[in-house]
PDB file of C-alpha atoms in Angstrom:
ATOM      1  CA  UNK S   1     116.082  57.789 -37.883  1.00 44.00           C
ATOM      2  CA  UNK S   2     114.815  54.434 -36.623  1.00 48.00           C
ATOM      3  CA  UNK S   3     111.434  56.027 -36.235  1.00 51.00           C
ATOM      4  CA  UNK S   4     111.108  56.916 -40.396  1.00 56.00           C
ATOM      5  CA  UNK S   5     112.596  53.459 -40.944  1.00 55.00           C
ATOM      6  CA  UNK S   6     110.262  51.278 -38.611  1.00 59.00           C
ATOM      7  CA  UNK S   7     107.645  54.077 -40.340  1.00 58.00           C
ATOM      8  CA  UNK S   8     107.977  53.037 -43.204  1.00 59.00           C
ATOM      9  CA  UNK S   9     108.080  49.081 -43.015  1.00 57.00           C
ATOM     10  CA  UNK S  10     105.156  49.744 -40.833  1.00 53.00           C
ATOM     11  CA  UNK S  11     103.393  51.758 -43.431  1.00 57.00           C
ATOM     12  CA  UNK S  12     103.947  48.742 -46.257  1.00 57.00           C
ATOM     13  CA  UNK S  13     101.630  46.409 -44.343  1.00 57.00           C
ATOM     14  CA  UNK S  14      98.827  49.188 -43.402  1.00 51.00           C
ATOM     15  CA  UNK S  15      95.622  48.158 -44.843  1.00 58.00           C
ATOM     16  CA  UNK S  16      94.345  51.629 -44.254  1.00 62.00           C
ATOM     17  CA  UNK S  17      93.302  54.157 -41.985  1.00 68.00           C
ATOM     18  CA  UNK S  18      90.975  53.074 -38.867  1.00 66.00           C
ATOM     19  CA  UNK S  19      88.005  55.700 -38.028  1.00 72.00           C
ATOM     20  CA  UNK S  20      87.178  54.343 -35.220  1.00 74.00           C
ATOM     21  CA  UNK S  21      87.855  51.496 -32.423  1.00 76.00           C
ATOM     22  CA  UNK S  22      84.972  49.727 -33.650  1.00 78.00           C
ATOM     23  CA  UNK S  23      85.913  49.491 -37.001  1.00 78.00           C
ATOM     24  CA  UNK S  24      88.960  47.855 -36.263  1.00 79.00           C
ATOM     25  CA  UNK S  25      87.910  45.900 -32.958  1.00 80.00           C
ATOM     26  CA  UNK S  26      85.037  44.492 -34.354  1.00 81.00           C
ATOM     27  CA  UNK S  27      86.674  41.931 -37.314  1.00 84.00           C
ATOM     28  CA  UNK S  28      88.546  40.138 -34.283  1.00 86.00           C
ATOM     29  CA  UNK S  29      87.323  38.053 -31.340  1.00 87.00           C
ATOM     30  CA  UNK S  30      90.020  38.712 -28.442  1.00 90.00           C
ATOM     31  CA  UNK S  31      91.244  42.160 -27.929  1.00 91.00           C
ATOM     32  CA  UNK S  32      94.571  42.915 -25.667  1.00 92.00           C
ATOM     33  CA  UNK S  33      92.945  44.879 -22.862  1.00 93.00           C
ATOM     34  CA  UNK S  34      96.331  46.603 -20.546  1.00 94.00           C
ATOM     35  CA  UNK S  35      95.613  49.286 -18.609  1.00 94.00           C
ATOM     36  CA  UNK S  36      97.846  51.887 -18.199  1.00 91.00           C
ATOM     37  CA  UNK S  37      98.675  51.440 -14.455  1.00 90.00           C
ATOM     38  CA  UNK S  38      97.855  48.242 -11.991  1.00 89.00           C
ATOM     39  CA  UNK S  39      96.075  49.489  -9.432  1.00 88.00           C
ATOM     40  CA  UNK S  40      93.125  47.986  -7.657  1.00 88.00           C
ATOM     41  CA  UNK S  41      90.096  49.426  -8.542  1.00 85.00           C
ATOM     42  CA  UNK S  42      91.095  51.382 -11.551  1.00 88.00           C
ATOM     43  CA  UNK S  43      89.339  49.900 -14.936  1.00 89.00           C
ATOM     44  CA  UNK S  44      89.195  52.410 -17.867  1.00 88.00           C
ATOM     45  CA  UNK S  45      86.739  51.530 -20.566  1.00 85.00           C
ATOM     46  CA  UNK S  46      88.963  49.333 -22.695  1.00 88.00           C
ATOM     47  CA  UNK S  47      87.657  46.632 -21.492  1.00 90.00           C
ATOM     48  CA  UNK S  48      83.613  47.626 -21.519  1.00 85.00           C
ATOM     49  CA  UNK S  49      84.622  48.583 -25.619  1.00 85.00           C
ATOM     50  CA  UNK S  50      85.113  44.973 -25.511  1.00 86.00           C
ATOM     51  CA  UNK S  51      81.932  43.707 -24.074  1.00 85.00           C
ATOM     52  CA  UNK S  52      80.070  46.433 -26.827  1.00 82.00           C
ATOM     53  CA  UNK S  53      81.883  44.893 -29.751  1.00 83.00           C
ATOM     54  CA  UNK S  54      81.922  41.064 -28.781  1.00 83.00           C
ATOM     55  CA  UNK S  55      85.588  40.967 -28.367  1.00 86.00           C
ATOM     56  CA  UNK S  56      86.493  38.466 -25.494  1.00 89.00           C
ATOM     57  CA  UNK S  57      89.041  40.585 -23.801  1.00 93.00           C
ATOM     58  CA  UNK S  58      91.989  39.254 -22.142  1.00 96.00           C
ATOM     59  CA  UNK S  59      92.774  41.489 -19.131  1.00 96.00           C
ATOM     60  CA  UNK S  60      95.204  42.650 -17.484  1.00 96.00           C
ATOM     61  CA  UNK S  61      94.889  45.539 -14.780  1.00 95.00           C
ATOM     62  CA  UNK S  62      93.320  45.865 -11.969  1.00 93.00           C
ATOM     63  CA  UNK S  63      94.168  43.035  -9.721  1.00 93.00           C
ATOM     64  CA  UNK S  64      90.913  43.551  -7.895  1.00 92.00           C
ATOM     65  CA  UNK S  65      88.720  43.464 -11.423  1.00 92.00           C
ATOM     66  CA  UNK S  66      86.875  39.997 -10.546  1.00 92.00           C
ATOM     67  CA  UNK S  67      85.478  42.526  -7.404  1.00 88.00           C
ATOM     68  CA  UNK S  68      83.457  44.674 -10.178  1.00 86.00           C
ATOM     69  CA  UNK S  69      83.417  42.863 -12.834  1.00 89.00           C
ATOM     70  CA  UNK S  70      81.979  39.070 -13.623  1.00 90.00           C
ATOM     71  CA  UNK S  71      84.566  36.740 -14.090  1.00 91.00           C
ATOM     72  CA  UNK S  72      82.549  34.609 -16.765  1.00 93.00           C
ATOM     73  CA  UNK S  73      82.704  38.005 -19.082  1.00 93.00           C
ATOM     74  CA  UNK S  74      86.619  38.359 -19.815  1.00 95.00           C
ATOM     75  CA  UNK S  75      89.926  36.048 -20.050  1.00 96.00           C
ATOM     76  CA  UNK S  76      92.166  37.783 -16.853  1.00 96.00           C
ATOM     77  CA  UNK S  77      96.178  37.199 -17.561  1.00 96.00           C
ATOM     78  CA  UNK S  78      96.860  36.729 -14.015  1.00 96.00           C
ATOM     79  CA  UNK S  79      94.532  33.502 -14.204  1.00 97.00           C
ATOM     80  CA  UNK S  80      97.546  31.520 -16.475  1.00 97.00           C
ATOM     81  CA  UNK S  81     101.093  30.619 -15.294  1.00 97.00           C
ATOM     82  CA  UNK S  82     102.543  32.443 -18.628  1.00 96.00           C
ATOM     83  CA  UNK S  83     101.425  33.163 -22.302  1.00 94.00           C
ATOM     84  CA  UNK S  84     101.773  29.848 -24.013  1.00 96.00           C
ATOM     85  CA  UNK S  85      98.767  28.288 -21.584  1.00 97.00           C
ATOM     86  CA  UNK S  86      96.911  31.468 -22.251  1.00 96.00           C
ATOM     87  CA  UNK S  87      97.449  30.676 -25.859  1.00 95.00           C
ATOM     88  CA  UNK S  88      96.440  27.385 -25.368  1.00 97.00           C
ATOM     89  CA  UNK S  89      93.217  28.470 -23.562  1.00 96.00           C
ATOM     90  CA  UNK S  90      92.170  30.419 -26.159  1.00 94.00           C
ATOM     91  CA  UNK S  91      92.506  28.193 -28.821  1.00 94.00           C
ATOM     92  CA  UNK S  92      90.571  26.050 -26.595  1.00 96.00           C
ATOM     93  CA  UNK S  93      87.678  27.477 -27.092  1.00 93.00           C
ATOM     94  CA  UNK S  94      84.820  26.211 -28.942  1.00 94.00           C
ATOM     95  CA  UNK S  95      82.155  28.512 -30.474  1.00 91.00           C
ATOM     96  CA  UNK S  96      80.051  27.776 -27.607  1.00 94.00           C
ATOM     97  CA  UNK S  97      82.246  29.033 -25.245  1.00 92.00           C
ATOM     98  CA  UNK S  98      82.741  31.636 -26.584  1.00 89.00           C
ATOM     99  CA  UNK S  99      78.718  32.288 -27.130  1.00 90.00           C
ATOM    100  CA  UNK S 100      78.740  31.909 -23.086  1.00 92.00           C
ATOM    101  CA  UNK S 101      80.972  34.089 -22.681  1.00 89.00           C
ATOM    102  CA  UNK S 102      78.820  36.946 -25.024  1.00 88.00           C
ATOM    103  CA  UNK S 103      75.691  36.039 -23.445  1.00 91.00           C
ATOM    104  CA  UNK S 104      77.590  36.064 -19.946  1.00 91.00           C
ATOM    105  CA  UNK S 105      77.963  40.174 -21.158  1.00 87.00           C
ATOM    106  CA  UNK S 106      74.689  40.293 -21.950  1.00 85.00           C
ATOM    107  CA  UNK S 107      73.723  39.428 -18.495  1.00 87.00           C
ATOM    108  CA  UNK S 108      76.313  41.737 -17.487  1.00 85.00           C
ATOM    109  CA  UNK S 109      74.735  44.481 -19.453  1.00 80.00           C
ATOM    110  CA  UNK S 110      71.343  43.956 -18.155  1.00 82.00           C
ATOM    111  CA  UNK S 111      71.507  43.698 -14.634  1.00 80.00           C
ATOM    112  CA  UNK S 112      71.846  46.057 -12.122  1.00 78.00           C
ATOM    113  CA  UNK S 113      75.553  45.707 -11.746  1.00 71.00           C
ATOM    114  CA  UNK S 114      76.001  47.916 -14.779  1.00 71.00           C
ATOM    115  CA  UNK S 115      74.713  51.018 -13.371  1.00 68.00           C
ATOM    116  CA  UNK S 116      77.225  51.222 -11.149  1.00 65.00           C
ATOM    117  CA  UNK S 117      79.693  52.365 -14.069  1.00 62.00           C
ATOM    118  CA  UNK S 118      76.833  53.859 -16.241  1.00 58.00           C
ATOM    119  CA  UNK S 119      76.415  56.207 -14.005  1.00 55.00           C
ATOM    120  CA  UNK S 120      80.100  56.559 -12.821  1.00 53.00           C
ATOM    121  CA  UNK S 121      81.084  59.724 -14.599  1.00 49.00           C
ATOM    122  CA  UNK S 122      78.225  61.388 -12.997  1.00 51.00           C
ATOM    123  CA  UNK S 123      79.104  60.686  -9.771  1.00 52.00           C
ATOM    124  CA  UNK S 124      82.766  62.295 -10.186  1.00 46.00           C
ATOM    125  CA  UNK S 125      80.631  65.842 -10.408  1.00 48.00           C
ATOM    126  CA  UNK S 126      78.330  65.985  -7.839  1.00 51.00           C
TER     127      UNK S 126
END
């Protein structure tokens, strides 16, 4: 019963149906990026939607992610002392920082530290 009812306020404020993550992803600039488990090393592709949609994501995961990933490319949770200074961060934020932080992805996306999870799948096969 408190499924239907939650259901159906839910369903009041829908503004339709989403095809796809980039249709919804892509008319905001941060996207929530939690992983399903914290452990070190594992990074599922929530965040690397992110960096293909210019979302800044704010991460929270891997504890190790600043070991694969650059840190100038995503906001990490575990960088703030609790939500209202990540707020506050955020807001922060001029358009120019957040430009860095898109061409920071760029950079990301075009140097050799990409392949590494390009070709990642691939490498669970041979």
């Amino acid at each position: 019963m408190p499924y239907i009812k939650n259901y159906f306020k839910l369903n009041k404020i829908d503004h339709g149906p989403v095809n796809t993550k980039f249709d919804l992803l892509s008319k905001y600039d941060y996207c929530l990026c939690i992983e399903n488990m914290y452990l070190e090393g594992y990074i599922t592709e929530k965040i690397f939607d992110c960096f293909f949609l210019w979302n800044y994501p704010i991460y929270k995961g891997s504890s190790d992610i600043k070991k694969y990933l650059p840190e100038d490319t995503f906001i990490f949770i575990d960088d703030f002392n609790d939500t209202n200074e990540l707020i506050k961060y955020t807001q922060s934020l001029s358009e120019n920082d957040k430009n860095d932080y898109r061409d920071n992805m760029i950079k990301f996306f075009e140097g050799p530290l990409i392949n590494k999870y390009y070709y990642s799948i691939d490498e669970m096969f041979d």
